[in-house]
Short mmCIF file of the C-alpha atoms (twelve columns), coordinates in Angstrom:
data_MODEL
# 
_entry.id   MODEL 
# 
loop_
_atom_site.group_PDB 
_atom_site.id 
_atom_site.type_symbol 
_atom_site.label_atom_id 
_atom_site.label_alt_id 
_atom_site.label_comp_id 
_atom_site.label_asym_id 
_atom_site.label_seq_id 
_atom_site.Cartn_x 
_atom_site.Cartn_y 
_atom_site.Cartn_z 
_atom_site.pdbx_PDB_model_num 
ATOM 1   C CA . UNK A 1   107.595 75.043  130.044 1 
ATOM 2   C CA . UNK A 2   110.810 74.590  131.858 1 
ATOM 3   C CA . UNK A 3   112.735 77.360  133.834 1 
ATOM 4   C CA . UNK A 4   115.571 77.639  131.320 1 
ATOM 5   C CA . UNK A 5   113.099 77.580  128.352 1 
ATOM 6   C CA . UNK A 6   111.049 80.377  129.839 1 
ATOM 7   C CA . UNK A 7   114.101 82.317  130.846 1 
ATOM 8   C CA . UNK A 8   115.581 82.130  127.327 1 
ATOM 9   C CA . UNK A 9   112.335 83.112  125.689 1 
ATOM 10  C CA . UNK A 10  111.025 85.804  127.963 1 
ATOM 11  C CA . UNK A 11  113.990 87.152  129.955 1 
ATOM 12  C CA . UNK A 12  116.346 87.229  127.120 1 
ATOM 13  C CA . UNK A 13  115.013 86.983  123.670 1 
ATOM 14  C CA . UNK A 14  111.779 88.854  124.240 1 
ATOM 15  C CA . UNK A 15  113.624 91.604  126.273 1 
ATOM 16  C CA . UNK A 16  116.441 92.336  123.703 1 
ATOM 17  C CA . UNK A 17  114.453 91.644  120.548 1 
ATOM 18  C CA . UNK A 18  116.188 88.424  119.769 1 
ATOM 19  C CA . UNK A 19  114.497 85.571  117.895 1 
ATOM 20  C CA . UNK A 20  114.636 81.872  118.827 1 
ATOM 21  C CA . UNK A 21  113.514 78.853  116.950 1 
ATOM 22  C CA . UNK A 22  113.548 75.098  118.139 1 
ATOM 23  C CA . UNK A 23  113.752 72.279  115.799 1 
ATOM 24  C CA . UNK A 24  115.287 68.887  115.166 1 
ATOM 25  C CA . UNK A 25  118.187 68.326  112.752 1 
ATOM 26  C CA . UNK A 26  118.425 65.451  110.322 1 
ATOM 27  C CA . UNK A 27  119.534 63.018  112.899 1 
ATOM 28  C CA . UNK A 28  116.696 63.823  115.151 1 
ATOM 29  C CA . UNK A 29  118.633 65.962  117.768 1 
ATOM 30  C CA . UNK A 30  117.029 68.941  119.212 1 
ATOM 31  C CA . UNK A 31  118.466 72.447  118.766 1 
ATOM 32  C CA . UNK A 32  117.579 76.064  119.324 1 
ATOM 33  C CA . UNK A 33  118.756 78.750  117.134 1 
ATOM 34  C CA . UNK A 34  119.060 82.389  118.498 1 
ATOM 35  C CA . UNK A 35  119.380 85.312  116.253 1 
ATOM 36  C CA . UNK A 36  120.778 88.421  118.092 1 
ATOM 37  C CA . UNK A 37  121.325 90.888  115.243 1 
ATOM 38  C CA . UNK A 38  121.583 91.387  111.500 1 
ATOM 39  C CA . UNK A 39  125.124 90.104  110.828 1 
ATOM 40  C CA . UNK A 40  126.085 86.332  110.252 1 
ATOM 41  C CA . UNK A 41  128.143 86.356  113.513 1 
ATOM 42  C CA . UNK A 42  124.891 87.132  115.512 1 
ATOM 43  C CA . UNK A 43  123.335 83.804  114.923 1 
ATOM 44  C CA . UNK A 44  123.936 81.013  117.258 1 
ATOM 45  C CA . UNK A 45  122.851 77.348  117.350 1 
ATOM 46  C CA . UNK A 46  122.895 75.066  120.340 1 
ATOM 47  C CA . UNK A 47  122.246 71.336  119.766 1 
ATOM 48  C CA . UNK A 48  121.420 68.674  122.237 1 
ATOM 49  C CA . UNK A 49  124.110 66.069  122.779 1 
ATOM 50  C CA . UNK A 50  121.468 63.321  123.318 1 
ATOM 51  C CA . UNK A 51  120.850 60.654  120.449 1 
ATOM 52  C CA . UNK A 52  117.255 60.813  119.473 1 
ATOM 53  C CA . UNK A 53  117.572 58.900  116.264 1 
ATOM 54  C CA . UNK A 54  115.323 56.055  117.327 1 
ATOM 55  C CA . UNK A 55  112.564 58.468  118.215 1 
ATOM 56  C CA . UNK A 56  113.090 60.182  114.837 1 
ATOM 57  C CA . UNK A 57  112.430 56.984  113.113 1 
ATOM 58  C CA . UNK A 58  109.040 56.656  114.769 1 
ATOM 59  C CA . UNK A 59  109.638 54.387  117.806 1 
ATOM 60  C CA . UNK A 60  106.268 53.200  118.815 1 
ATOM 61  C CA . UNK A 61  107.208 52.443  122.462 1 
ATOM 62  C CA . UNK A 62  106.510 55.927  123.588 1 
ATOM 63  C CA . UNK A 63  102.952 57.451  124.016 1 
ATOM 64  C CA . UNK A 64  102.201 60.836  122.689 1 
ATOM 65  C CA . UNK A 65  102.308 62.211  126.324 1 
ATOM 66  C CA . UNK A 66  105.739 60.570  126.730 1 
ATOM 67  C CA . UNK A 67  107.057 62.057  123.561 1 
ATOM 68  C CA . UNK A 68  105.815 65.479  124.548 1 
ATOM 69  C CA . UNK A 69  107.511 65.177  127.821 1 
ATOM 70  C CA . UNK A 70  110.674 64.167  126.038 1 
ATOM 71  C CA . UNK A 71  110.539 67.069  123.572 1 
ATOM 72  C CA . UNK A 72  109.992 69.394  126.462 1 
ATOM 73  C CA . UNK A 73  113.009 68.048  128.342 1 
ATOM 74  C CA . UNK A 74  115.106 68.348  125.142 1 
ATOM 75  C CA . UNK A 75  113.994 71.968  124.774 1 
ATOM 76  C CA . UNK A 76  114.960 72.611  128.367 1 
ATOM 77  C CA . UNK A 77  118.407 71.108  127.688 1 
ATOM 78  C CA . UNK A 78  119.209 73.246  124.594 1 
ATOM 79  C CA . UNK A 79  117.692 76.340  126.245 1 
ATOM 80  C CA . UNK A 80  120.100 75.884  129.189 1 
ATOM 81  C CA . UNK A 81  122.887 75.458  126.800 1 
ATOM 82  C CA . UNK A 82  121.950 78.711  124.984 1 
ATOM 83  C CA . UNK A 83  121.786 80.685  128.357 1 
ATOM 84  C CA . UNK A 84  125.356 79.496  129.128 1 
ATOM 85  C CA . UNK A 85  126.642 79.927  125.596 1 
ATOM 86  C CA . UNK A 86  125.175 83.434  125.278 1 
ATOM 87  C CA . UNK A 87  126.190 84.505  128.801 1 
ATOM 88  C CA . UNK A 88  128.644 87.084  127.400 1 
ATOM 89  C CA . UNK A 89  126.209 88.519  125.001 1 
ATOM 90  C CA . UNK A 90  123.619 88.724  127.794 1 
ATOM 91  C CA . UNK A 91  126.089 90.395  130.117 1 
ATOM 92  C CA . UNK A 92  126.869 92.932  127.264 1 
ATOM 93  C CA . UNK A 93  123.159 93.777  126.794 1 
ATOM 94  C CA . UNK A 94  122.658 94.259  130.627 1 
ATOM 95  C CA . UNK A 95  125.783 96.585  130.849 1 
ATOM 96  C CA . UNK A 96  124.293 99.005  128.290 1 
ATOM 97  C CA . UNK A 97  122.850 102.239 129.360 1 
ATOM 98  C CA . UNK A 98  119.091 102.285 128.992 1 
ATOM 99  C CA . UNK A 99  117.665 105.312 127.276 1 
ATOM 100 C CA . UNK A 100 114.612 106.450 125.354 1 
ATOM 101 C CA . UNK A 101 114.096 107.333 121.681 1 
ATOM 102 C CA . UNK A 102 114.046 111.063 122.559 1 
ATOM 103 C CA . UNK A 103 117.490 110.757 124.045 1 
ATOM 104 C CA . UNK A 104 118.846 109.155 120.968 1 
ATOM 105 C CA . UNK A 105 117.336 111.791 118.699 1 
ATOM 106 C CA . UNK A 106 117.384 114.850 120.884 1 
ATOM 107 C CA . UNK A 107 117.540 117.555 118.174 1 
ATOM 108 C CA . UNK A 108 114.219 119.233 117.332 1 
ATOM 109 C CA . UNK A 109 112.562 117.949 114.091 1 
ATOM 110 C CA . UNK A 110 111.299 120.498 111.621 1 
ATOM 111 C CA . UNK A 111 107.568 120.101 111.670 1 
ATOM 112 C CA . UNK A 112 104.781 121.414 109.309 1 
ATOM 113 C CA . UNK A 113 101.165 121.461 109.669 1 
ATOM 114 C CA . UNK A 114 99.634  119.707 106.579 1 
ATOM 115 C CA . UNK A 115 96.538  122.031 106.456 1 
ATOM 116 C CA . UNK A 116 97.982  125.608 106.894 1 
ATOM 117 C CA . UNK A 117 99.685  127.688 104.411 1 
ATOM 118 C CA . UNK A 118 103.169 126.566 105.302 1 
ATOM 119 C CA . UNK A 119 101.995 122.933 105.141 1 
ATOM 120 C CA . UNK A 120 100.519 123.490 101.770 1 
ATOM 121 C CA . UNK A 121 103.759 125.016 100.583 1 
ATOM 122 C CA . UNK A 122 105.786 122.070 101.800 1 
ATOM 123 C CA . UNK A 123 103.469 119.643 100.087 1 
ATOM 124 C CA . UNK A 124 104.249 121.523 96.815  1 
ATOM 125 C CA . UNK A 125 107.890 121.175 97.579  1 
ATOM 126 C CA . UNK A 126 107.420 117.650 98.392  1 
ATOM 127 C CA . UNK A 127 105.759 116.895 95.011  1 
ATOM 128 C CA . UNK A 128 108.295 118.896 92.969  1 
ATOM 129 C CA . UNK A 129 111.055 116.733 94.211  1 
ATOM 130 C CA . UNK A 130 109.417 113.628 95.927  1 
ATOM 131 C CA . UNK A 131 111.670 111.793 98.335  1 
ATOM 132 C CA . UNK A 132 112.216 108.087 97.633  1 
ATOM 133 C CA . UNK A 133 111.190 107.040 101.010 1 
ATOM 134 C CA . UNK A 134 109.019 108.335 104.063 1 
ATOM 135 C CA . UNK A 135 108.261 107.073 107.441 1 
ATOM 136 C CA . UNK A 136 104.577 107.097 108.502 1 
ATOM 137 C CA . UNK A 137 103.065 106.661 111.942 1 
ATOM 138 C CA . UNK A 138 99.659  107.542 113.372 1 
ATOM 139 C CA . UNK A 139 98.016  108.301 116.861 1 
ATOM 140 C CA . UNK A 140 94.632  107.220 117.789 1 
ATOM 141 C CA . UNK A 141 94.454  104.554 115.161 1 
ATOM 142 C CA . UNK A 142 91.262  102.747 116.417 1 
ATOM 143 C CA . UNK A 143 89.367  105.159 114.304 1 
ATOM 144 C CA . UNK A 144 89.551  105.891 110.449 1 
ATOM 145 C CA . UNK A 145 90.943  108.445 109.715 1 
ATOM 146 C CA . UNK A 146 93.191  108.391 112.733 1 
ATOM 147 C CA . UNK A 147 93.419  111.291 115.194 1 
ATOM 148 C CA . UNK A 148 96.768  112.258 113.851 1 
ATOM 149 C CA . UNK A 149 99.181  111.115 110.969 1 
ATOM 150 C CA . UNK A 150 102.922 111.770 111.003 1 
ATOM 151 C CA . UNK A 151 104.824 111.701 107.699 1 
ATOM 152 C CA . UNK A 152 108.679 112.059 107.999 1 
ATOM 153 C CA . UNK A 153 111.121 112.766 105.136 1 
ATOM 154 C CA . UNK A 154 114.875 113.024 105.890 1 
ATOM 155 C CA . UNK A 155 114.546 116.774 106.224 1 
ATOM 156 C CA . UNK A 156 111.140 117.417 107.944 1 
ATOM 157 C CA . UNK A 157 107.983 115.853 109.412 1 
ATOM 158 C CA . UNK A 158 104.409 116.750 108.283 1 
ATOM 159 C CA . UNK A 159 101.646 116.377 110.825 1 
ATOM 160 C CA . UNK A 160 98.057  116.031 109.779 1 
ATOM 161 C CA . UNK A 161 95.067  116.160 111.955 1 
ATOM 162 C CA . UNK A 162 92.137  114.980 109.888 1 
ATOM 163 C CA . UNK A 163 88.784  116.753 110.876 1 
ATOM 164 C CA . UNK A 164 86.554  114.377 112.713 1 
ATOM 165 C CA . UNK A 165 84.395  112.164 110.338 1 
ATOM 166 C CA . UNK A 166 86.169  113.572 107.313 1 
ATOM 167 C CA . UNK A 167 88.766  112.179 104.909 1 
ATOM 168 C CA . UNK A 168 92.476  112.570 104.664 1 
ATOM 169 C CA . UNK A 169 93.863  115.518 102.799 1 
ATOM 170 C CA . UNK A 170 94.266  115.111 98.986  1 
ATOM 171 C CA . UNK A 171 97.980  115.394 99.365  1 
ATOM 172 C CA . UNK A 172 98.187  112.446 101.982 1 
ATOM 173 C CA . UNK A 173 95.827  110.414 99.869  1 
ATOM 174 C CA . UNK A 174 97.978  110.908 96.828  1 
ATOM 175 C CA . UNK A 175 101.097 109.848 98.857  1 
ATOM 176 C CA . UNK A 176 99.355  106.689 100.052 1 
ATOM 177 C CA . UNK A 177 98.412  105.623 96.529  1 
ATOM 178 C CA . UNK A 178 101.876 106.642 94.983  1 
ATOM 179 C CA . UNK A 179 103.915 103.301 94.500  1 
ATOM 180 C CA . UNK A 180 106.962 105.354 93.450  1 
ATOM 181 C CA . UNK A 181 107.543 106.533 97.014  1 
ATOM 182 C CA . UNK A 182 108.247 103.692 99.614  1 
ATOM 183 C CA . UNK A 183 106.188 104.104 102.762 1 
ATOM 184 C CA . UNK A 184 107.758 102.782 105.953 1 
ATOM 185 C CA . UNK A 185 105.587 101.644 108.925 1 
ATOM 186 C CA . UNK A 186 106.388 100.052 112.233 1 
ATOM 187 C CA . UNK A 187 103.021 98.335  112.852 1 
ATOM 188 C CA . UNK A 188 102.157 95.533  115.163 1 
ATOM 189 C CA . UNK A 189 100.406 92.449  114.121 1 
ATOM 190 C CA . UNK A 190 96.990  94.227  113.782 1 
ATOM 191 C CA . UNK A 191 98.414  96.628  111.233 1 
ATOM 192 C CA . UNK A 192 96.188  99.216  112.803 1 
ATOM 193 C CA . UNK A 193 98.090  102.151 111.302 1 
ATOM 194 C CA . UNK A 194 97.536  100.963 107.732 1 
ATOM 195 C CA . UNK A 195 93.881  99.997  108.450 1 
ATOM 196 C CA . UNK A 196 93.184  103.431 110.041 1 
ATOM 197 C CA . UNK A 197 94.613  105.171 106.766 1 
ATOM 198 C CA . UNK A 198 92.220  103.087 104.732 1 
ATOM 199 C CA . UNK A 199 95.016  100.874 103.095 1 
ATOM 200 C CA . UNK A 200 94.002  97.402  101.804 1 
ATOM 201 C CA . UNK A 201 95.927  94.542  103.554 1 
ATOM 202 C CA . UNK A 202 96.996  91.381  101.700 1 
ATOM 203 C CA . UNK A 203 94.459  88.507  102.247 1 
ATOM 204 C CA . UNK A 204 96.993  86.156  103.866 1 
ATOM 205 C CA . UNK A 205 100.670 86.774  103.011 1 
ATOM 206 C CA . UNK A 206 102.111 89.736  104.759 1 
ATOM 207 C CA . UNK A 207 105.639 88.935  103.679 1 
ATOM 208 C CA . UNK A 208 105.274 91.561  100.801 1 
ATOM 209 C CA . UNK A 209 105.558 94.272  103.532 1 
ATOM 210 C CA . UNK A 210 109.361 93.420  103.522 1 
ATOM 211 C CA . UNK A 211 109.593 95.058  100.112 1 
ATOM 212 C CA . UNK A 212 108.577 98.436  98.492  1 
ATOM 213 C CA . UNK A 213 106.326 100.112 98.052  1 
ATOM 214 C CA . UNK A 214 105.095 99.515  101.646 1 
ATOM 215 C CA . UNK A 215 107.501 98.181  104.248 1 
ATOM 216 C CA . UNK A 216 106.685 97.503  107.717 1 
ATOM 217 C CA . UNK A 217 109.670 97.275  109.935 1 
ATOM 218 C CA . UNK A 218 108.062 94.470  112.037 1 
ATOM 219 C CA . UNK A 219 107.915 92.234  108.973 1 
ATOM 220 C CA . UNK A 220 111.276 93.362  107.555 1 
ATOM 221 C CA . UNK A 221 112.979 92.678  110.955 1 
ATOM 222 C CA . UNK A 222 111.453 89.306  111.048 1 
ATOM 223 C CA . UNK A 223 113.129 88.535  107.737 1 
ATOM 224 C CA . UNK A 224 116.422 90.018  108.797 1 
ATOM 225 C CA . UNK A 225 116.664 89.120  112.525 1 
ATOM 226 C CA . UNK A 226 114.198 86.279  112.758 1 
ATOM 227 C CA . UNK A 227 110.506 86.097  113.448 1 
ATOM 228 C CA . UNK A 228 109.362 86.712  117.026 1 
ATOM 229 C CA . UNK A 229 106.150 85.674  118.694 1 
ATOM 230 C CA . UNK A 230 105.641 89.106  120.123 1 
ATOM 231 C CA . UNK A 231 106.182 92.246  118.026 1 
ATOM 232 C CA . UNK A 232 109.635 93.737  118.759 1 
ATOM 233 C CA . UNK A 233 108.320 97.428  118.701 1 
ATOM 234 C CA . UNK A 234 110.223 100.430 117.275 1 
ATOM 235 C CA . UNK A 235 112.651 100.837 120.087 1 
ATOM 236 C CA . UNK A 236 114.016 97.387  119.791 1 
ATOM 237 C CA . UNK A 237 114.196 97.621  115.976 1 
ATOM 238 C CA . UNK A 238 115.905 100.968 116.190 1 
ATOM 239 C CA . UNK A 239 118.539 99.444  118.714 1 
ATOM 240 C CA . UNK A 240 119.100 96.398  116.486 1 
ATOM 241 C CA . UNK A 241 119.361 98.284  113.168 1 
ATOM 242 C CA . UNK A 242 121.800 100.963 113.963 1 
ATOM 243 C CA . UNK A 243 125.310 99.855  114.699 1 
ATOM 244 C CA . UNK A 244 126.241 103.220 116.146 1 
ATOM 245 C CA . UNK A 245 123.755 102.531 119.064 1 
ATOM 246 C CA . UNK A 246 125.433 99.272  120.129 1 
ATOM 247 C CA . UNK A 247 126.473 100.792 123.470 1 
ATOM 248 C CA . UNK A 248 122.801 101.629 124.555 1 
ATOM 249 C CA . UNK A 249 119.617 99.680  124.948 1 
ATOM 250 C CA . UNK A 250 116.487 101.696 124.142 1 
ATOM 251 C CA . UNK A 251 113.601 101.070 126.345 1 
ATOM 252 C CA . UNK A 252 109.952 101.877 126.286 1 
ATOM 253 C CA . UNK A 253 108.910 105.076 128.127 1 
ATOM 254 C CA . UNK A 254 107.544 104.515 131.659 1 
ATOM 255 C CA . UNK A 255 103.831 104.970 132.328 1 
ATOM 256 C CA . UNK A 256 104.277 108.394 133.924 1 
ATOM 257 C CA . UNK A 257 106.293 109.803 131.012 1 
ATOM 258 C CA . UNK A 258 105.052 112.542 128.701 1 
ATOM 259 C CA . UNK A 259 104.912 110.038 125.863 1 
ATOM 260 C CA . UNK A 260 102.479 107.801 127.813 1 
ATOM 261 C CA . UNK A 261 100.290 110.825 128.623 1 
ATOM 262 C CA . UNK A 262 100.134 111.836 124.839 1 
ATOM 263 C CA . UNK A 263 99.072  108.312 123.884 1 
ATOM 264 C CA . UNK A 264 96.376  108.353 126.637 1 
ATOM 265 C CA . UNK A 265 95.097  111.697 125.179 1 
ATOM 266 C CA . UNK A 266 94.736  110.334 121.738 1 
ATOM 267 C CA . UNK A 267 93.052  107.261 123.149 1 
ATOM 268 C CA . UNK A 268 90.348  109.493 124.826 1 
ATOM 269 C CA . UNK A 269 89.894  111.463 121.665 1 
ATOM 270 C CA . UNK A 270 89.277  108.454 119.464 1 
ATOM 271 C CA . UNK A 271 86.907  106.967 122.165 1 
ATOM 272 C CA . UNK A 272 84.849  110.228 122.055 1 
ATOM 273 C CA . UNK A 273 85.857  111.046 125.645 1 
ATOM 274 C CA . UNK A 274 87.921  114.097 124.743 1 
ATOM 275 C CA . UNK A 275 87.450  117.095 122.337 1 
ATOM 276 C CA . UNK A 276 88.851  116.294 118.815 1 
ATOM 277 C CA . UNK A 277 91.880  118.066 117.697 1 
ATOM 278 C CA . UNK A 278 90.844  121.182 115.682 1 
ATOM 279 C CA . UNK A 279 94.131  121.129 114.090 1 
ATOM 280 C CA . UNK A 280 97.895  120.534 114.857 1 
ATOM 281 C CA . UNK A 281 98.001  123.841 116.702 1 
ATOM 282 C CA . UNK A 282 96.017  121.971 119.473 1 
ATOM 283 C CA . UNK A 283 99.135  120.297 120.320 1 
ATOM 284 C CA . UNK A 284 101.901 121.926 122.149 1 
ATOM 285 C CA . UNK A 285 105.313 122.071 120.513 1 
ATOM 286 C CA . UNK A 286 106.568 119.527 122.934 1 
ATOM 287 C CA . UNK A 287 103.641 117.202 121.948 1 
ATOM 288 C CA . UNK A 288 104.170 117.826 118.276 1 
ATOM 289 C CA . UNK A 289 107.837 116.681 118.820 1 
ATOM 290 C CA . UNK A 290 106.911 113.547 120.565 1 
ATOM 291 C CA . UNK A 291 104.444 112.605 117.846 1 
ATOM 292 C CA . UNK A 292 106.954 113.385 115.154 1 
ATOM 293 C CA . UNK A 293 109.497 111.293 116.673 1 
ATOM 294 C CA . UNK A 294 107.984 107.865 115.978 1 
ATOM 295 C CA . UNK A 295 107.635 108.455 112.260 1 
ATOM 296 C CA . UNK A 296 111.195 110.001 112.275 1 
ATOM 297 C CA . UNK A 297 112.706 106.953 114.079 1 
ATOM 298 C CA . UNK A 298 110.798 104.568 111.842 1 
ATOM 299 C CA . UNK A 299 112.540 106.192 108.784 1 
ATOM 300 C CA . UNK A 300 115.943 106.395 110.390 1 
ATOM 301 C CA . UNK A 301 115.771 102.711 111.331 1 
ATOM 302 C CA . UNK A 302 114.863 101.871 107.788 1 
ATOM 303 C CA . UNK A 303 117.542 103.928 106.213 1 
ATOM 304 C CA . UNK A 304 120.138 102.365 108.396 1 
ATOM 305 C CA . UNK A 305 119.036 98.872  107.416 1 
ATOM 306 C CA . UNK A 306 119.064 99.766  103.772 1 
ATOM 307 C CA . UNK A 307 122.668 101.157 104.087 1 
ATOM 308 C CA . UNK A 308 123.914 97.906  105.785 1 
ATOM 309 C CA . UNK A 309 122.006 95.798  103.179 1 
ATOM 310 C CA . UNK A 310 123.522 97.649  100.305 1 
ATOM 311 C CA . UNK A 311 126.964 97.275  102.022 1 
ATOM 312 C CA . UNK A 312 126.504 93.566  102.291 1 
ATOM 313 C CA . UNK A 313 125.625 93.372  98.709  1 
ATOM 314 C CA . UNK A 314 128.898 94.964  97.798  1 
ATOM 315 C CA . UNK A 315 127.369 98.049  96.458  1 
ATOM 316 C CA . UNK A 316 124.491 96.357  94.631  1 
ATOM 317 C CA . UNK A 317 120.827 96.690  95.076  1 
ATOM 318 C CA . UNK A 318 119.478 94.771  98.118  1 
ATOM 319 C CA . UNK A 319 115.822 95.016  97.071  1 
ATOM 320 C CA . UNK A 320 114.858 97.673  99.534  1 
# 
């Protein structure tokens, strides 16, 4: 891989959550297409000026090694063109203030414990007037059930700490099986959250996760912003889906952050190296807020995407 190709892929696209795609057009000329956002004006194509029509027609003069070297050189050319052509967009990204999700959504989230009296009452309220959509996240998802489950509505978040070696609550199980309520996840390629919750995955085609009743923001963002080789992650998806955040770039927390320490704690619990949670009360208020933030942001990102999609459809349904 040449330097320009590597810089475009790793130092630009992967860093900002942009997608890239190399291919040849009908005349055999190499191009790279970069998608830097949801709008049509965020899509850019850079085409090599070289005429490769003879190679496209299957010229037998070149060996496979020579053709590979030629293709690599062409990718390097279009990558360099992309870096130059996107210089202003890259400079704009670099000029943004870096922040964390907790700084974007600083207001405390209303939290309920799924298992106590208040939680039981909030579930009753939930089922009396069910929301159309909820955001779901888990902590400690290498075990089933996970160490903690977060369920966010637009008004509040329910936290559930399943007892060790026991099942999810009847309310959470009912929610997962209810196809009238859209569940939003931001899972990586392993779909660990869904697996930990006992949900069946499609045998092959995961594209159905771009539509209700289960939507994965990683799959949906691939459909809207272009597919990436590395999962974008919630922070980048939030940045790209909310126009009001165009002045900031959301970064992952550093290793010394409280969020990182919380993740470490859940990992120790799922590995049996720390005492299991006896309930949500085992978490401090600050820890509860950190845990609720991911499902809350997952929901907010989806709602923003849906508003933009409906707007682009001139008020009609966009299938979300």
